Coordinates of C-alpha atoms (C1' of nucleotides) in Angstrom, one line a residue:
Chain A
M178 CA 5.4 -15.4 -2.7
R179 CA 5.4 -12.0 -4.0
D180 CA 2.9 -12.7 -6.5
E181 CA 0.6 -13.5 -3.2
L182 CA 1.5 -10.0 -2.1
Y183 CA 0.0 -8.5 -5.3
E184 CA -2.9 -10.5 -5.1
S185 CA -3.6 -9.3 -1.6
A186 CA -2.8 -5.8 -2.1
S187 CA -5.4 -5.8 -5.3
Q188 CA -8.0 -7.0 -3.4
L189 CA -7.7 -4.5 -0.7
F190 CA -7.3 -1.7 -3.3
F191 CA -10.4 -3.4 -5.5
L192 CA -12.7 -3.4 -2.5
M193 CA -11.6 0.5 -1.7
G194 CA -12.1 1.6 -5.6
H195 CA -16.0 1.3 -5.2
P196 CA -17.8 4.9 -4.2
V197 CA -20.4 3.1 -2.0
R198 CA -17.9 0.9 0.0
L199 CA -15.6 3.4 0.6
R200 CA -17.8 5.7 1.8
I201 CA -19.0 3.0 4.4
L202 CA -15.2 2.5 5.4
D203 CA -15.2 6.3 6.0
L204 CA -18.2 6.4 7.9
L205 CA -17.2 3.3 9.9
R206 CA -13.6 5.6 10.6
R207 CA -15.3 7.5 13.0
G208 CA -16.5 4.8 15.4
E209 CA -18.5 1.8 14.9
A210 CA -21.9 1.9 13.4
C211 CA -25.0 -0.3 13.0
V212 CA -26.3 -1.3 9.0
C213 CA -29.5 0.8 9.7
H214 CA -27.0 3.9 10.8
L215 CA -25.0 3.1 6.9
Q216 CA -28.5 2.6 5.3
A217 CA -29.8 5.9 6.7
A218 CA -26.6 7.8 5.8
L219 CA -25.9 6.8 2.5
G220 CA -29.8 6.6 1.4
L221 CA -29.4 2.7 0.0
P222 CA -31.6 0.1 0.5
Q223 CA -30.8 -2.1 3.5
P224 CA -30.0 -5.3 1.5
Y225 CA -27.7 -3.2 -0.6
V226 CA -25.8 -2.1 2.2
S227 CA -25.3 -5.3 3.8
Q228 CA -24.1 -7.1 0.8
Q229 CA -21.2 -4.6 0.7
L230 CA -20.7 -5.4 4.2
R231 CA -20.4 -8.7 3.2
L232 CA -17.7 -8.3 1.0
L233 CA -16.0 -6.0 3.3
R234 CA -16.4 -8.8 6.3
E235 CA -15.4 -11.8 4.4
A236 CA -12.0 -10.1 3.1
G237 CA -11.5 -8.9 6.8
L238 CA -11.5 -5.5 6.2
I239 CA -14.4 -4.6 8.8
S240 CA -15.5 -7.1 11.8
S241 CA -19.0 -6.8 13.3
R242 CA -20.4 -7.4 16.6
R243 CA -24.1 -8.4 17.9
E244 CA -25.9 -6.6 20.6
G245 CA -29.5 -7.4 20.7
L246 CA -30.8 -6.7 17.4
F247 CA -28.3 -4.6 15.9
I248 CA -25.1 -5.5 14.7
Y249 CA -22.6 -2.9 14.8
Y250 CA -19.5 -3.0 12.5
R251 CA -16.2 -1.4 12.8
L252 CA -13.0 -1.2 10.6
A253 CA -10.5 -4.0 11.5
N254 CA -7.7 -3.4 9.7
Q255 CA -5.0 -0.9 10.5
Q256 CA -3.5 -0.6 6.9
V257 CA -7.0 0.3 5.8
E258 CA -7.1 3.5 8.3
E259 CA -3.8 4.8 6.9
L260 CA -4.8 4.4 3.0
L261 CA -8.4 6.1 4.0
G262 CA -6.3 9.0 5.7
K263 CA -3.7 9.5 2.9
V264 CA -6.8 9.9 0.3
L265 CA -9.4 11.3 2.3
G266 CA -7.8 13.2 4.9
P267 CA -8.4 13.4 8.5
V268 CA -11.5 11.7 9.9
E269 CA -14.4 13.9 9.4
E270 CA -16.8 14.8 12.6
T271 CA -19.9 12.4 13.2
Q272 CA -23.1 13.5 12.4
P273 CA -26.2 12.0 14.1
V274 CA -28.2 10.7 11.2
P275 CA -32.0 10.8 11.0
G276 CA -33.8 7.7 9.8
C277 CA -31.7 5.4 12.1
A278 CA -33.6 3.9 14.7
C279 CA -30.2 2.3 16.9
P280 CA -29.9 3.3 20.5
K281 CA -26.3 5.2 19.7
C282 CA -28.5 7.2 17.1
Q283 CA -31.3 7.9 19.6
R284 CA -28.9 9.1 22.3
S285 CA -26.9 11.6 19.8
F286 CA -30.4 13.1 18.8
S287 CA -31.1 13.6 22.5
A288 CA -28.0 15.3 22.9
D289 CA -29.0 17.5 20.1
F290 CA -32.2 18.3 21.8
L291 CA -30.6 19.3 25.1
K292 CA -28.6 21.8 23.0
E293 CA -31.5 23.2 21.1
A294 CA -33.3 23.4 24.6
V295 CA -30.4 25.2 26.0
R296 CA -30.4 28.4 23.3
Chain B
M168 CA -18.3 18.6 -3.0
R169 CA -17.3 15.5 -1.1
D170 CA -18.9 13.3 -3.4
E171 CA -16.2 14.3 -5.8
L172 CA -13.6 13.4 -3.3
Y173 CA -15.0 9.7 -2.9
E174 CA -15.6 9.7 -6.5
S175 CA -11.9 10.2 -7.5
A176 CA -10.4 8.5 -4.3
S177 CA -12.3 5.1 -5.6
Q178 CA -11.3 5.9 -9.0
L179 CA -7.9 5.6 -7.6
F180 CA -8.2 2.6 -5.9
F181 CA -10.1 0.8 -8.6
L182 CA -7.4 1.2 -10.8
M183 CA -4.6 0.1 -8.4
G184 CA -7.0 -2.8 -7.7
H185 CA -6.1 -4.7 -10.6
P186 CA -3.2 -7.2 -10.2
V187 CA -1.6 -6.7 -13.2
R188 CA -2.1 -3.0 -13.1
L189 CA -0.4 -2.9 -9.7
R190 CA 2.7 -4.6 -10.9
I191 CA 2.8 -2.4 -13.8
L192 CA 2.7 0.7 -11.1
D193 CA 5.1 -1.1 -8.7
L194 CA 7.7 -1.8 -11.9
L195 CA 7.5 2.1 -12.4
R196 CA 8.5 3.0 -9.1
R197 CA 12.0 1.3 -9.9
G198 CA 12.1 4.3 -12.6
E199 CA 10.7 5.0 -16.2
A200 CA 10.3 1.9 -18.2
C201 CA 9.3 1.3 -22.2
V202 CA 6.4 -0.7 -23.3
C203 CA 8.8 -3.5 -24.4
H204 CA 10.4 -3.7 -20.7
L205 CA 6.8 -4.2 -19.1
Q206 CA 5.9 -6.8 -21.6
A207 CA 8.9 -8.9 -21.0
A208 CA 8.6 -8.5 -17.0
L209 CA 5.2 -9.6 -16.9
G210 CA 5.3 -12.4 -19.6
L211 CA 1.9 -10.9 -21.0
P212 CA 1.0 -9.9 -25.0
Q213 CA 2.0 -6.4 -25.9
P214 CA -1.4 -4.8 -26.6
Y215 CA -2.8 -6.3 -23.2
V216 CA -0.1 -4.4 -21.6
S217 CA -0.8 -0.9 -24.0
Q218 CA -4.1 -0.9 -22.9
Q219 CA -3.9 -1.2 -19.4
L220 CA -1.1 1.7 -19.7
R221 CA -3.7 3.6 -21.4
L222 CA -6.2 3.3 -18.5
L223 CA -3.3 4.5 -16.0
R224 CA -2.5 7.4 -18.6
E225 CA -5.6 8.8 -19.2
A226 CA -6.2 9.0 -15.3
G227 CA -3.3 10.9 -14.9
L228 CA -1.6 8.1 -12.7
I229 CA 1.4 7.8 -15.4
S230 CA 2.7 9.7 -18.3
S231 CA 4.8 8.9 -20.9
R232 CA 7.6 10.5 -23.0
R233 CA 8.8 9.2 -26.5
E234 CA 12.4 8.7 -27.5
G235 CA 12.9 7.6 -30.9
L236 CA 10.7 4.3 -31.4
F237 CA 10.5 3.9 -27.7
I238 CA 8.2 5.4 -25.3
Y239 CA 8.6 5.6 -21.6
Y240 CA 6.1 5.5 -18.8
R241 CA 6.9 6.8 -15.5
L242 CA 4.7 7.4 -12.3
A243 CA 3.1 11.0 -12.6
N244 CA 1.4 11.0 -9.3
Q245 CA 2.7 11.3 -5.6
Q246 CA -0.2 9.7 -3.7
V247 CA 0.4 6.5 -5.7
E248 CA 4.0 6.1 -4.7
E249 CA 2.9 6.6 -1.0
L250 CA -0.3 3.9 -1.5
L251 CA 2.5 1.8 -3.1
G252 CA 5.2 1.9 -0.5
K253 CA 2.4 1.5 2.3
V254 CA 0.8 -1.7 0.7
L255 CA 3.8 -3.2 -1.1
G256 CA 6.7 -1.8 0.9
P257 CA 10.1 -0.1 0.1
V258 CA 10.8 -0.2 -3.8
E259 CA 12.6 -3.5 -5.0
E260 CA 15.9 -3.2 -6.8
T261 CA 15.5 -3.2 -10.6
Q262 CA 16.5 -6.6 -12.7
P263 CA 17.4 -6.7 -16.0
V264 CA 14.6 -8.4 -17.9
P265 CA 15.9 -10.6 -20.9
G266 CA 13.4 -10.2 -23.5
C267 CA 13.7 -6.7 -23.5
A268 CA 15.0 -4.8 -26.5
C269 CA 15.2 -1.0 -25.6
P270 CA 18.7 0.4 -24.8
K271 CA 18.4 0.7 -21.0
C272 CA 18.1 -2.9 -20.7
Q273 CA 20.4 -3.5 -23.2
R274 CA 22.8 -1.5 -21.2
S275 CA 21.9 -3.3 -18.0
F276 CA 23.0 -6.6 -19.5
S277 CA 26.0 -4.9 -20.4
A278 CA 26.9 -4.0 -16.9
D279 CA 25.8 -7.7 -16.0
F280 CA 28.2 -8.9 -18.5
L281 CA 30.9 -6.9 -16.8
K282 CA 29.9 -7.8 -13.4
E283 CA 30.2 -11.7 -14.2
A284 CA 33.5 -11.3 -16.5
V285 CA 35.2 -9.8 -13.5
R286 CA 34.1 -13.1 -11.2
Chain C
dA11 C1' -46.2 -19.3 19.9
dT12 C1' -46.6 -14.6 17.4
dA13 C1' -45.3 -10.6 15.8
dA14 C1' -42.5 -7.0 15.0
dT15 C1' -37.8 -5.2 13.8
dA16 C1' -32.6 -5.6 12.3
dT17 C1' -29.9 -7.8 9.5
dA18 C1' -28.6 -11.7 5.9
dT19 C1' -28.6 -14.4 1.8
dG20 C1' -30.1 -16.0 -2.9
dC21 C1' -30.9 -15.2 -7.5
dA22 C1' -31.1 -13.0 -11.6
dG23 C1' -31.1 -9.4 -15.2
dA24 C1' -28.1 -5.3 -16.5
dT25 C1' -24.3 -3.5 -17.1
dT26 C1' -18.7 -3.2 -16.6
dT27 C1' -14.9 -4.9 -17.2
dT28 C1' -11.3 -8.3 -18.6
dT29 C1' -9.1 -10.4 -22.4
dG30 C1' -7.5 -11.7 -26.7
dC31 C1' -6.7 -10.6 -31.2
dA32 C1' -6.3 -8.2 -35.7
dT33 C1' -4.8 -4.0 -37.3
dA34 C1' -3.3 0.9 -37.3
dT35 C1' -0.1 4.5 -36.6
dA36 C1' 5.0 6.1 -35.7
dG37 C1' 9.2 6.8 -36.1
dA38 C1' 13.9 5.2 -37.8
dG39 C1' 16.6 3.3 -41.5
dC40 C1' 17.6 2.0 -46.0
Chain D
dG142 C1' 9.4 6.0 -51.3
dC143 C1' 9.4 1.2 -48.8
dT144 C1' 10.5 -1.7 -44.4
dC145 C1' 11.1 -3.0 -40.1
dT146 C1' 10.1 -2.2 -35.4
dA147 C1' 7.7 -0.2 -31.1
dT148 C1' 3.7 1.2 -29.5
dA149 C1' -1.7 2.3 -30.0
dT150 C1' -6.2 1.2 -31.3
dG151 C1' -10.8 -0.8 -32.0
dC152 C1' -13.7 -4.6 -31.4
dA153 C1' -16.0 -8.6 -29.8
dA154 C1' -16.4 -12.7 -26.6
dA155 C1' -16.3 -13.9 -21.9
dA156 C1' -16.1 -13.3 -17.7
dA157 C1' -16.9 -10.3 -13.5
dT158 C1' -19.4 -7.2 -10.7
dC159 C1' -23.4 -4.3 -9.9
dT160 C1' -27.8 -3.7 -8.5
dG161 C1' -32.6 -4.7 -7.1
dC162 C1' -35.9 -7.3 -5.2
dA163 C1' -37.9 -11.4 -2.8
dT164 C1' -37.2 -13.9 1.3
dA165 C1' -34.8 -16.2 5.1
dT166 C1' -33.0 -15.6 9.4
dA167 C1' -32.0 -14.0 14.4
dT168 C1' -33.5 -11.7 18.6
dT169 C1' -36.8 -9.0 21.1
dA170 C1' -41.6 -8.2 23.2
dT171 C1' -46.1 -9.7 23.7

DNA sequence: ATAATATATGCAGATTTTTGCATATAGAGC
DNA sequence: GCTCTATATGCAAAAATCTGCATATATTAT
């Protein structure tokens, strides 16, 4: 009974104990994101990102939602958010990522362009 | 700069993301313990326990103190205690471990024997 | 149906970690 | 000095993970 607790807890820590996966989780703290967004933000090949996402998804740390061609991932575990906060500090502000083609990023780029135009 | 944060944080999680190391840390939450104590509590060979202890020590999660022939280990990282609390819940009561020969365990056995005698 | 795009999956070589075991070290007591 | 006990270290085989790449799937648009 307590053995299972150790198993699940160490699996949780194991998944968070990888630089790339930890960064993915940290990015998702700021809100949902599509694969192309994570890919651009991390500067890593898409299949690689998808594989790490699969591990996190299968373990229930994140979940996904399809919208047309894009699949948006988000955190699905309260404990993960708390652990991230304890170790990485408060959530950092989202910064638009060049190189991501999803509607969300396009929108934030437009907003930026507007800001630039106002200056 | 933030990269280093990810590195150190994922190293911390990595070390905690192993069933045996996690159990060792959980045992040390209850107070310092010698190797023979951990060995008996986990039911694992002594060299194996010492190796995991070395990893935890080199990363600064635990520290040790020698007293004669015995070496007592204890948690040396506040963050680790908090993370353990969040995932494993409050500290469980220490239970004397048969098979451990250190003075501390002998003492707790004596206490138990007293309790038994009172019944 | 075909093409194009976003994402997922499968597989294999390279690298790490895990685990077990033999042996070394260090202190205590004789 | 020698012996005993507690702990540490070294090494290697086995197992797991990491990483990269080729390819498959699913959806949209033409």
